[in-house]
């Protein structure tokens, strides 16, 4: 069998799962990326900040060194003693050396002191405690020259003291210059004589180390080559770049990142864990949802009783095939159980359910490969199959189903005789929709049902028009019942010896004014299959009882169709009509056909017992058309047997038929049943049947069925009735 239900059938679930999974992975990746990116950003930012700050510190350190030289110049140039010594016609070199020249060795605050004259030429100098003998100032480089050129006036007046950076021949130096002058008051010279004090301090490793310590700069050093990311330029007072001060960066960002990385890893792990948990939980939820959906679908597509796929599942399957545009032939086999309703009525619904389950189990095994069996509801099953030889496989399946129903079905202690009416329709789903295919199989099945059941019918177009005709007749019957279109006619039944009318058989008539009469044989079956027979049968019974009520010496015989007889409330309905029309039960006889009795022996027996209890008699109609022997039928206790006209009408021409009739009559009388012969059309038949011992006779030879008025007339004035040409014998004794 085909598995209808699987994950495949829930298309959304898989995609949704993949989406959640991808989203989760994406989330984890982005969180990791975000964390590391921000860490990186913060680290470079704080490195930048640190670099900037260190650069400021280095610049501050340089400025501080310049300021220190400037202070030294103030301290030494603005000094009364110095004025006396350096402005003397012969400067006191001894004093100069002791005061300034030797200072290098003592305090290391400077490394050179010089006195310049008004021409800014060197008058006296001491560099690193050695006498300086050069006359011009080229030794001091562009820095000093620039200071002098820019501030000549201010220098001459002693107004300001200047300091800056320069490159001397001995290296990079902080340099300061100022006029030597008294602390208080003006300089006491009246010519252009000027004496300037110049102090130098050359940059060296020691100074840099001290500066680095003071300003907390790591690895402070000087290079005159290319600068790095961590360096600031040193500019002379002449604005030339003298070189660069470099330092070793501390990279606090990197350190912080290193310190934080442990925490970040933990955060990443935690977030990943949470997201994985989320994916897991939602996957579980999704799975449950999908399973719930699948279960709901399963339930919606499965028959609760037989657990077979149901009608919807089957139609969905066929629609699927037709959606694929497959052009090969599909077949639908429609199976309707015969006699199921009786099982339900007689044994109850539990047994009915059990029977359905048991039959479903058997049918399932017979389904050919690739076929699908479904319960369509009630006692209907359908099987569809496609592919190569679909029609042949369908026919074989139908045949094996019929064969199965040939044998009685054992259900616990019960043995049930069941049958099946089967219809088959085949076609490609491109030219004929799946529901049309079902409709056709249904029509074919219906044809099997009304043409004797227990058979297989293949659909063809004629069946279709037959079905359409039936639907039309059904509609008309319904309309006819509502509009009182039906009549009841009566055919006399005479005593075989006296030939006196002792009863009548009620026969329904439908003139269908405006359309033309339909014979009972043409519409009774349709009324039966559509359920309209209940209303029609009730109508005939009521009308006949009502009509015959006043003719107190006539018995009334009414035909009952199998469907009516099957109705568990039938006996009550009969009693109701009797009460309503005040018709004596003993005057009523109900005629039942053999087929029904054979199909539903249990129900037939109970019904007969119940009806007899009411006082009503029961006749077996149409005897001789079926197969059963009179011996079999005695179990049912019929009061009367009606030999069908197809058999009774042969007694004058067919010796075998005559022997069969007389044999039947003998056995029936022995069993206490009376016998009525139908279809008596001539005198020869009359004589033969009389000789055979028939009790009652009925046929055109005595009278055709007539309307109530005609019956009443002959009943009141037998003479006038006897004059009728079709009633030659009725008038007198044989
Ligand atoms: P049936 O029960 O066998 O009724 C007898 C049929 O034989 C009647 O046909 C009747 O007109 C016909 N008939 C009577 N004498 C002769 C004769 O000498 N020669 C020939 N050739 N035929 C004769 P009708 O009225 O057409 O009814 C046909 C069948 O329809 C009945 O067969 C009966 O089975 C069914 N039927 C008629 N009325 C009712 C009804 O009210 N309820 C039910 N359930 N069935 C009915
Ligand atoms: Ca009859
Ligand atoms: Ca009959």
Coordinates of N, CA and C in Angstrom, one line a residue, residues 420-625:
X420 N -22.2 -7.9 -3.3 CA -21.6 -6.6 -3.6 C -22.0 -6.3 -5.0
X421 N -22.5 -5.0 -5.2 CA -22.7 -4.5 -6.5 C -21.5 -3.6 -6.9
X422 N -21.0 -3.9 -8.1 CA -19.7 -3.3 -8.4 C -19.8 -2.5 -9.7
X423 N -19.2 -1.3 -9.8 CA -19.2 -0.6 -11.0 C -17.7 -0.2 -11.3
X424 N -17.4 -0.2 -12.6 CA -16.0 0.2 -13.0 C -16.0 1.3 -14.0
X425 N -15.2 2.3 -13.8 CA -15.1 3.3 -14.9 C -13.6 3.5 -15.1
X426 N -13.2 3.7 -16.4 CA -11.8 4.0 -16.7 C -11.7 5.2 -17.6
X427 N -10.6 5.8 -17.6 CA -10.4 7.0 -18.5 C -9.1 7.7 -18.1
X428 N -8.7 8.6 -19.0 CA -7.5 9.4 -18.6 C -8.0 10.6 -17.9
X429 N -7.3 11.0 -16.9 CA -7.8 12.1 -16.0 C -7.6 13.4 -16.7
X430 N -7.0 13.4 -17.9 CA -6.9 14.7 -18.6 C -8.2 15.0 -19.3
X431 N -8.9 14.0 -19.8 CA -10.1 14.3 -20.5 C -11.3 14.2 -19.6
X432 N -11.1 13.6 -18.4 CA -12.3 13.4 -17.5 C -11.8 13.6 -16.1
X433 N -12.4 14.5 -15.4 CA -11.9 14.8 -14.0 C -12.1 13.6 -13.1
X434 N -11.4 13.7 -11.9 CA -11.5 12.5 -11.0 C -12.9 12.4 -10.5
X435 N -13.6 13.5 -10.2 CA -14.9 13.3 -9.7 C -15.9 12.8 -10.7
X436 N -15.6 13.1 -12.0 CA -16.4 12.5 -13.1 C -16.2 11.0 -13.1
X437 N -14.9 10.6 -13.0 CA -14.6 9.2 -13.0 C -15.4 8.5 -11.9
X438 N -15.4 9.1 -10.7 CA -16.1 8.5 -9.6 C -17.6 8.4 -9.9
X439 N -18.1 9.5 -10.5 CA -19.6 9.5 -10.8 C -19.9 8.4 -11.7
X440 N -19.0 8.1 -12.7 CA -19.3 7.1 -13.7 C -19.2 5.7 -13.0
X441 N -18.2 5.5 -12.2 CA -18.1 4.2 -11.5 C -19.4 4.0 -10.6
X442 N -19.8 5.1 -10.0 CA -21.0 5.1 -9.2 C -22.3 4.7 -10.0
X443 N -22.4 5.3 -11.2 CA -23.5 5.0 -12.1 C -23.5 3.5 -12.5
X444 N -22.2 3.0 -12.8 CA -22.1 1.6 -13.2 C -22.5 0.7 -12.0
X445 N -22.0 1.1 -10.8 CA -22.4 0.3 -9.6 C -23.9 0.3 -9.4
X446 N -24.5 1.4 -9.6 CA -26.0 1.6 -9.4 C -26.7 0.6 -10.4
X447 N -26.1 0.6 -11.6 CA -26.7 -0.3 -12.6 C -26.7 -1.8 -12.1
X448 N -25.5 -2.1 -11.6 CA -25.4 -3.5 -11.0 C -26.5 -3.7 -10.0
X449 N -26.7 -2.7 -9.2 CA -27.6 -2.8 -8.0 C -29.0 -3.1 -8.6
X450 N -29.4 -2.3 -9.6 CA -30.8 -2.4 -10.0 C -31.1 -3.5 -11.0
X451 N -30.0 -4.1 -11.5 CA -30.2 -5.2 -12.4 C -30.0 -6.6 -11.7
X452 N -30.1 -6.6 -10.4 CA -30.0 -7.9 -9.8 C -28.9 -8.1 -8.8
X453 N -28.1 -7.1 -8.6 CA -27.1 -7.1 -7.6 C -26.0 -8.2 -7.8
X454 N -25.0 -8.2 -7.0 CA -24.0 -9.2 -7.0 C -23.4 -9.3 -8.4
X455 N -23.1 -8.2 -9.0 CA -22.5 -8.3 -10.4 C -21.6 -7.1 -10.6
X456 N -20.9 -7.1 -11.7 CA -20.0 -6.0 -12.1 C -20.5 -5.4 -13.4
X457 N -20.6 -4.0 -13.4 CA -21.0 -3.3 -14.6 C -19.8 -2.4 -15.0
X458 N -19.5 -2.4 -16.2 CA -18.5 -1.4 -16.7 C -19.3 -0.2 -17.3
X459 N -18.8 1.0 -16.9 CA -19.5 2.2 -17.4 C -19.5 2.4 -18.9
X460 N -20.6 2.8 -19.5 CA -20.5 3.3 -20.8 C -21.5 4.5 -20.9
X461 N -21.5 5.1 -22.0 CA -22.3 6.4 -22.2 C -23.8 6.1 -22.0
X462 N -24.2 4.8 -22.5 CA -25.6 4.5 -22.4 C -26.1 4.5 -20.9
X463 N -25.2 3.9 -20.1 CA -25.5 3.9 -18.7 C -25.8 5.3 -18.1
X464 N -25.0 6.2 -18.7 CA -25.1 7.5 -18.2 C -26.4 8.1 -18.5
X465 N -26.9 7.9 -19.8 CA -28.2 8.4 -20.1 C -29.3 7.7 -19.3
X466 N -29.0 6.4 -19.1 CA -30.0 5.6 -18.2 C -30.1 6.3 -16.9
X467 N -28.9 6.6 -16.3 CA -28.9 7.2 -15.0 C -29.6 8.6 -15.0
X468 N -29.4 9.3 -16.1 CA -30.0 10.6 -16.1 C -31.5 10.4 -16.2
X469 N -31.9 9.4 -17.0 CA -33.4 9.1 -17.1 C -33.9 8.8 -15.7
X470 N -33.2 8.0 -15.0 CA -33.6 7.6 -13.6 C -33.8 8.8 -12.7
X471 N -32.8 9.7 -12.8 CA -32.9 10.9 -11.9 C -34.1 11.7 -12.3
X472 N -34.4 11.7 -13.6 CA -35.6 12.5 -14.0 C -36.9 11.8 -13.4
X473 N -36.9 10.5 -13.6 CA -38.1 9.8 -13.0 C -38.2 10.0 -11.5
X474 N -37.1 9.9 -10.9 CA -37.1 10.1 -9.4 C -37.8 11.5 -9.1
X475 N -37.3 12.5 -9.8 CA -37.9 13.8 -9.6 C -39.4 13.8 -9.8
X476 N -39.8 13.1 -10.9 CA -41.2 13.1 -11.2 C -42.0 12.3 -10.2
X477 N -41.5 11.3 -9.7 CA -42.2 10.5 -8.6 C -42.4 11.4 -7.4
X478 N -41.4 12.1 -7.0 CA -41.5 13.0 -5.9 C -42.6 14.0 -6.2
X479 N -42.6 14.6 -7.3 CA -43.6 15.6 -7.7 C -45.0 14.9 -7.7
X480 N -45.0 13.7 -8.3 CA -46.3 13.0 -8.4 C -46.9 12.7 -7.1
X481 N -46.1 12.3 -6.1 CA -46.6 12.0 -4.8 C -47.2 13.3 -4.1
X482 N -46.5 14.4 -4.3 CA -46.9 15.6 -3.8 C -48.2 16.1 -4.4
X483 N -48.4 15.8 -5.7 CA -49.6 16.3 -6.4 C -50.6 15.2 -6.7
X484 N -50.6 14.1 -5.9 CA -51.6 13.1 -6.0 C -51.8 12.6 -7.4
X485 N -50.7 12.3 -8.1 CA -50.8 11.8 -9.5 C -51.0 10.3 -9.5
X486 N -50.8 9.6 -8.4 CA -50.8 8.2 -8.4 C -52.3 7.7 -8.2
X487 N -52.6 6.6 -8.9 CA -53.9 5.9 -8.6 C -53.6 4.5 -8.2
X488 N -54.6 3.9 -7.6 CA -54.5 2.4 -7.3 C -55.7 1.7 -8.0
X489 N -55.3 0.7 -8.8 CA -56.3 -0.1 -9.5 C -56.3 -1.5 -8.9
X490 N -57.4 -2.2 -9.2 CA -57.6 -3.4 -8.5 C -57.8 -4.6 -9.4
X491 N -57.2 -5.7 -9.3 CA -57.4 -6.9 -10.1 C -58.1 -7.9 -9.3
X492 N -59.2 -8.4 -9.7 CA -60.0 -9.4 -8.9 C -59.2 -10.7 -8.8
X493 N -59.3 -11.4 -7.7 CA -58.8 -12.7 -7.5 C -60.1 -13.6 -7.2
X494 N -60.2 -14.7 -8.0 CA -61.4 -15.5 -7.8 C -61.1 -16.9 -7.2
X495 N -62.1 -17.4 -6.6 CA -62.0 -18.8 -6.0 C -61.9 -19.8 -7.2
X496 N -61.0 -20.7 -7.1 CA -60.7 -21.6 -8.2 C -61.9 -22.5 -8.5
X497 N -62.7 -22.8 -7.5 CA -63.8 -23.7 -7.7 C -65.1 -23.0 -8.1
X498 N -65.5 -22.0 -7.3 CA -66.7 -21.2 -7.6 C -66.5 -20.1 -8.6
X499 N -65.3 -19.8 -8.8 CA -64.9 -18.7 -9.7 C -65.5 -17.3 -9.3
X500 N -65.9 -17.3 -8.0 CA -66.4 -16.0 -7.5 C -65.3 -15.2 -7.0
X501 N -65.4 -13.8 -7.2 CA -64.4 -12.9 -6.7 C -64.3 -13.0 -5.2
X502 N -63.2 -13.3 -4.7 CA -63.1 -13.3 -3.2 C -62.1 -12.3 -2.7
X503 N -61.4 -11.7 -3.7 CA -60.4 -10.6 -3.2 C -59.9 -9.9 -4.4
X504 N -59.0 -8.9 -4.1 CA -58.4 -8.1 -5.2 C -56.9 -7.9 -4.9
X505 N -56.1 -7.7 -5.9 CA -54.7 -7.2 -5.7 C -54.6 -5.8 -6.1
X506 N -54.1 -5.0 -5.2 CA -54.0 -3.6 -5.4 C -52.7 -3.4 -6.3
X507 N -52.9 -2.6 -7.4 CA -51.7 -2.3 -8.3 C -51.7 -0.8 -8.6
X508 N -50.5 -0.3 -8.4 CA -50.4 1.2 -8.5 C -50.4 1.5 -10.0
X509 N -50.9 2.7 -10.2 CA -51.0 3.2 -11.6 C -50.5 4.7 -11.6
X510 N -49.8 5.0 -12.7 CA -49.2 6.4 -12.7 C -49.5 6.9 -14.1
X511 N -50.6 7.5 -14.3 CA -51.0 8.0 -15.7 C -50.1 9.1 -16.2
X512 N -49.4 9.8 -15.2 CA -48.6 11.0 -15.6 C -49.2 11.8 -16.7
X513 N -50.3 12.4 -16.3 CA -51.1 13.2 -17.2 C -50.1 14.3 -17.9
X514 N -50.2 14.3 -19.2 CA -49.4 15.2 -19.9 C -48.1 14.6 -20.4
X515 N -47.6 13.5 -19.8 CA -46.4 12.9 -20.2 C -46.6 11.5 -20.8
X516 N -47.7 10.9 -20.4 CA -47.9 9.5 -20.8 C -47.6 8.5 -19.7
X517 N -48.4 7.5 -19.6 CA -48.3 6.6 -18.5 C -47.0 5.9 -18.4
X518 N -46.5 5.6 -17.1 CA -45.4 4.7 -16.9 C -45.9 3.5 -16.2
X519 N -45.4 2.3 -16.6 CA -45.8 1.1 -16.0 C -45.1 0.9 -14.6
X520 N -45.7 0.2 -13.7 CA -45.1 0.0 -12.4 C -43.7 -0.6 -12.6
X521 N -43.5 -1.6 -13.5 CA -42.2 -2.2 -13.8 C -41.2 -1.1 -14.1
X522 N -41.7 0.0 -14.7 CA -40.7 1.0 -15.1 C -40.3 2.1 -14.0
X523 N -41.2 2.1 -13.0 CA -40.8 3.1 -12.0 C -40.7 2.6 -10.6
X524 N -41.2 1.3 -10.3 CA -41.1 0.8 -8.9 C -39.6 0.6 -8.5
X525 N -38.8 0.1 -9.5 CA -37.4 -0.1 -9.1 C -36.7 1.2 -8.8
X526 N -37.1 2.2 -9.6 CA -36.4 3.6 -9.3 C -36.9 4.1 -8.0
X527 N -38.2 3.9 -7.7 CA -38.7 4.4 -6.4 C -38.0 3.7 -5.3
X528 N -37.7 2.4 -5.5 CA -37.0 1.6 -4.5 C -35.6 2.1 -4.3
X529 N -34.8 2.3 -5.3 CA -33.4 2.6 -5.2 C -33.3 4.0 -4.6
X530 N -34.3 4.9 -4.8 CA -34.1 6.2 -4.3 C -34.8 6.4 -2.9
X531 N -35.4 5.4 -2.4 CA -36.0 5.5 -1.1 C -37.4 6.1 -1.2
X532 N -37.9 6.4 -2.4 CA -39.2 7.0 -2.5 C -40.3 5.9 -2.3
X533 N -39.9 4.7 -2.3 CA -40.8 3.6 -2.2 C -41.5 3.6 -0.8
X534 N -40.9 4.1 0.2 CA -41.5 4.2 1.5 C -42.8 5.0 1.4
X535 N -42.7 6.2 0.8 CA -43.8 7.1 0.7 C -44.9 6.5 -0.2
X536 N -44.3 6.0 -1.4 CA -45.3 5.4 -2.4 C -46.0 4.2 -1.8
X537 N -45.3 3.3 -1.1 CA -45.9 2.1 -0.6 C -46.9 2.4 0.5
X538 N -46.6 3.4 1.3 CA -47.5 3.8 2.3 C -48.8 4.3 1.7
X539 N -48.6 5.1 0.6 CA -49.7 5.7 -0.1 C -50.6 4.6 -0.6
X540 N -50.1 3.6 -1.3 CA -50.9 2.5 -1.9 C -51.6 1.7 -0.8
X541 N -50.9 1.4 0.3 CA -51.5 0.7 1.4 C -52.7 1.4 2.0
X542 N -52.5 2.7 2.2 CA -53.5 3.5 2.8 C -54.7 3.7 1.9
X543 N -54.4 3.9 0.6 CA -55.5 4.1 -0.4 C -56.3 2.9 -0.6
X544 N -55.6 1.7 -0.7 CA -56.3 0.4 -0.9 C -57.1 0.1 0.3
X545 N -56.6 0.2 1.5 CA -57.4 -0.1 2.7 C -58.6 0.7 2.7
X546 N -58.4 2.0 2.4 CA -59.5 2.9 2.4 C -60.6 2.6 1.4
X547 N -60.1 2.2 0.2 CA -61.1 1.9 -0.9 C -61.8 0.6 -0.6
X548 N -61.1 -0.4 -0.1 CA -61.7 -1.7 0.1 C -62.5 -1.8 1.4
X549 N -62.3 -0.9 2.2 CA -62.9 -1.0 3.6 C -64.4 -1.4 3.5
X550 N -65.2 -0.7 2.7 CA -66.7 -1.0 2.7 C -67.0 -2.4 2.1
X551 N -66.1 -3.0 1.2 CA -66.5 -4.3 0.6 C -66.0 -5.4 1.5
X552 N -66.8 -5.7 2.5 CA -66.4 -6.4 3.7 C -66.1 -7.9 3.4
X553 N -66.6 -8.4 2.2 CA -66.3 -9.8 1.9 C -65.2 -10.0 1.0
X554 N -64.5 -8.9 0.6 CA -63.3 -9.1 -0.2 C -62.0 -9.0 0.6
X555 N -61.1 -9.8 0.2 CA -59.7 -9.7 0.8 C -58.9 -8.7 0.0
X556 N -58.0 -8.1 0.6 CA -57.1 -7.2 -0.1 C -55.7 -7.6 -0.1
X557 N -55.1 -7.7 -1.3 CA -53.7 -8.1 -1.4 C -52.8 -6.9 -1.8
X558 N -51.8 -6.5 -1.1 CA -51.0 -5.4 -1.4 C -49.5 -5.8 -1.6
X559 N -48.9 -5.3 -2.7 CA -47.5 -5.6 -2.9 C -46.6 -4.8 -2.0
X560 N -45.6 -5.5 -1.5 CA -44.6 -4.8 -0.6 C -43.3 -5.0 -1.2
X561 N -42.6 -3.9 -1.4 CA -41.2 -4.0 -2.0 C -40.2 -4.3 -0.9
X562 N -39.1 -5.0 -1.3 CA -38.1 -5.4 -0.4 C -37.6 -4.2 0.6
X563 N -37.5 -3.0 0.0 CA -37.0 -1.9 0.8 C -38.0 -1.6 1.9
X564 N -39.3 -1.7 1.6 CA -40.3 -1.5 2.7 C -40.2 -2.6 3.8
X565 N -40.1 -3.8 3.3 CA -40.0 -4.9 4.2 C -38.8 -4.8 5.1
X566 N -37.8 -4.2 4.6 CA -36.5 -4.1 5.4 C -36.7 -3.1 6.5
X567 N -37.5 -2.2 6.3 CA -37.8 -1.1 7.3 C -38.2 -1.8 8.7
X568 N -37.4 -1.6 9.7 CA -37.8 -2.2 11.0 C -39.1 -1.7 11.6
X569 N -39.5 -0.6 11.1 CA -40.7 0.0 11.6 C -41.9 -0.4 10.7
X570 N -41.7 -1.3 9.7 CA -42.7 -1.6 8.8 C -44.0 -2.1 9.4
X571 N -43.8 -3.1 10.3 CA -45.0 -3.7 10.9 C -45.8 -2.6 11.7
X572 N -45.1 -1.7 12.3 CA -45.8 -0.6 13.1 C -46.6 0.3 12.1
X573 N -46.0 0.5 10.9 CA -46.6 1.4 9.9 C -47.9 0.7 9.4
X574 N -47.8 -0.6 9.2 CA -49.0 -1.4 8.7 C -50.1 -1.3 9.7
X575 N -49.7 -1.5 11.0 CA -50.7 -1.4 12.1 C -51.4 0.0 12.1
X576 N -50.5 1.0 11.9 CA -51.0 2.3 11.9 C -52.1 2.6 10.8
X577 N -51.8 2.1 9.6 CA -52.7 2.2 8.5 C -54.0 1.5 8.8
X578 N -53.9 0.3 9.3 CA -55.1 -0.5 9.6 C -56.0 0.2 10.6
X579 N -55.3 0.8 11.6 CA -56.1 1.6 12.6 C -56.8 2.8 12.0
X580 N -56.0 3.5 11.2 CA -56.5 4.7 10.6 C -57.7 4.5 9.7
X581 N -57.6 3.4 8.9 CA -58.7 3.2 7.9 C -59.7 2.2 8.5
X582 N -59.5 1.8 9.7 CA -60.4 0.8 10.3 C -60.6 -0.4 9.4
X583 N -59.5 -0.9 8.9 CA -59.5 -2.0 8.0 C -59.2 -3.3 8.8
X584 N -60.0 -4.3 8.8 CA -59.6 -5.5 9.6 C -58.4 -6.2 9.1
X585 N -57.5 -6.5 10.0 CA -56.2 -7.1 9.7 C -56.4 -8.4 9.0
X586 N -57.4 -9.2 9.3 CA -57.5 -10.5 8.7 C -57.9 -10.4 7.2
X587 N -58.3 -9.3 6.8 CA -58.7 -9.1 5.3 C -57.5 -8.7 4.5
X588 N -56.4 -8.4 5.2 CA -55.2 -7.9 4.4 C -54.2 -9.0 4.2
X589 N -53.6 -9.0 3.0 CA -52.5 -9.9 2.7 C -51.4 -9.1 2.1
X590 N -50.2 -9.3 2.5 CA -49.0 -8.6 2.0 C -48.2 -9.5 1.1
X591 N -47.9 -9.1 -0.1 CA -47.1 -9.9 -1.0 C -45.6 -9.5 -1.0
X592 N -44.8 -10.5 -0.8 CA -43.3 -10.3 -0.7 C -42.7 -11.1 -1.8
X593 N -41.6 -10.6 -2.4 CA -40.9 -11.4 -3.4 C -39.8 -12.3 -2.8
X594 N -39.5 -13.3 -3.6 CA -38.6 -14.3 -3.1 C -37.2 -13.8 -2.9
X595 N -36.8 -12.9 -3.8 CA -35.4 -12.3 -3.7 C -35.1 -11.7 -2.3
X596 N -36.1 -10.9 -1.9 CA -35.9 -10.3 -0.6 C -35.7 -11.3 0.5
X597 N -36.6 -12.3 0.5 CA -36.6 -13.3 1.5 C -35.2 -14.0 1.6
X598 N -34.7 -14.3 0.4 CA -33.4 -15.0 0.3 C -32.3 -14.2 0.8
X599 N -32.4 -12.9 0.5 CA -31.3 -12.0 0.9 C -31.3 -11.8 2.4
X600 N -32.4 -11.7 3.0 CA -32.5 -11.3 4.4 C -33.4 -12.3 5.2
X601 N -32.9 -13.5 5.2 CA -33.8 -14.5 5.9 C -34.2 -14.2 7.3
X602 N -33.2 -13.6 8.0 CA -33.5 -13.4 9.5 C -34.6 -12.3 9.6
X603 N -34.4 -11.2 8.9 CA -35.3 -10.1 9.0 C -36.7 -10.5 8.4
X604 N -36.7 -11.3 7.3 CA -38.0 -11.8 6.7 C -38.8 -12.6 7.7
X605 N -38.0 -13.5 8.4 CA -38.7 -14.3 9.4 C -39.4 -13.5 10.5
X606 N -38.6 -12.6 11.0 CA -39.2 -11.7 12.1 C -40.4 -10.9 11.6
X607 N -40.2 -10.3 10.4 CA -41.3 -9.5 9.9 C -42.6 -10.3 9.7
X608 N -42.4 -11.5 9.2 CA -43.6 -12.4 8.9 C -44.2 -12.8 10.3
X609 N -43.4 -13.1 11.2 CA -44.0 -13.4 12.6 C -44.7 -12.3 13.1
X610 N -44.2 -11.1 13.0 CA -44.8 -9.9 13.5 C -46.1 -9.6 12.8
X611 N -46.1 -9.7 11.5 CA -47.3 -9.4 10.7 C -48.4 -10.4 11.0
X612 N -48.0 -11.6 11.1 CA -49.0 -12.7 11.5 C -49.6 -12.4 12.8
X613 N -48.8 -11.9 13.7 CA -49.3 -11.5 15.0 C -50.4 -10.5 14.9
X614 N -50.2 -9.6 14.0 CA -51.2 -8.5 13.8 C -52.6 -9.1 13.2
X615 N -52.5 -10.3 12.6 CA -53.6 -10.9 12.0 C -53.6 -10.9 10.5
X616 N -52.5 -10.3 10.0 CA -52.4 -10.1 8.5 C -51.7 -11.3 8.0
X617 N -52.1 -11.7 6.7 CA -51.4 -12.9 6.1 C -50.3 -12.4 5.2
X618 N -49.4 -13.3 4.9 CA -48.2 -12.9 4.0 C -48.2 -13.9 2.9
X619 N -48.0 -13.4 1.6 CA -47.9 -14.2 0.5 C -46.6 -14.1 -0.2
X620 N -46.1 -15.3 -0.7 CA -44.9 -15.2 -1.5 C -45.2 -15.0 -2.9
X621 N -44.8 -13.8 -3.4 CA -45.2 -13.4 -4.8 C -44.2 -13.9 -5.8
X622 N -44.6 -14.0 -7.0 CA -43.7 -14.4 -8.2 C -43.0 -15.7 -8.0
X623 N -43.6 -16.6 -7.4 CA -43.0 -17.9 -7.2 C -42.8 -18.6 -8.6
X624 N -41.6 -19.1 -8.8 CA -41.3 -19.7 -10.0 C -40.3 -18.9 -10.9
X625 N -40.1 -17.7 -10.5 CA -39.1 -16.9 -11.2 C -37.7 -17.0 -10.6

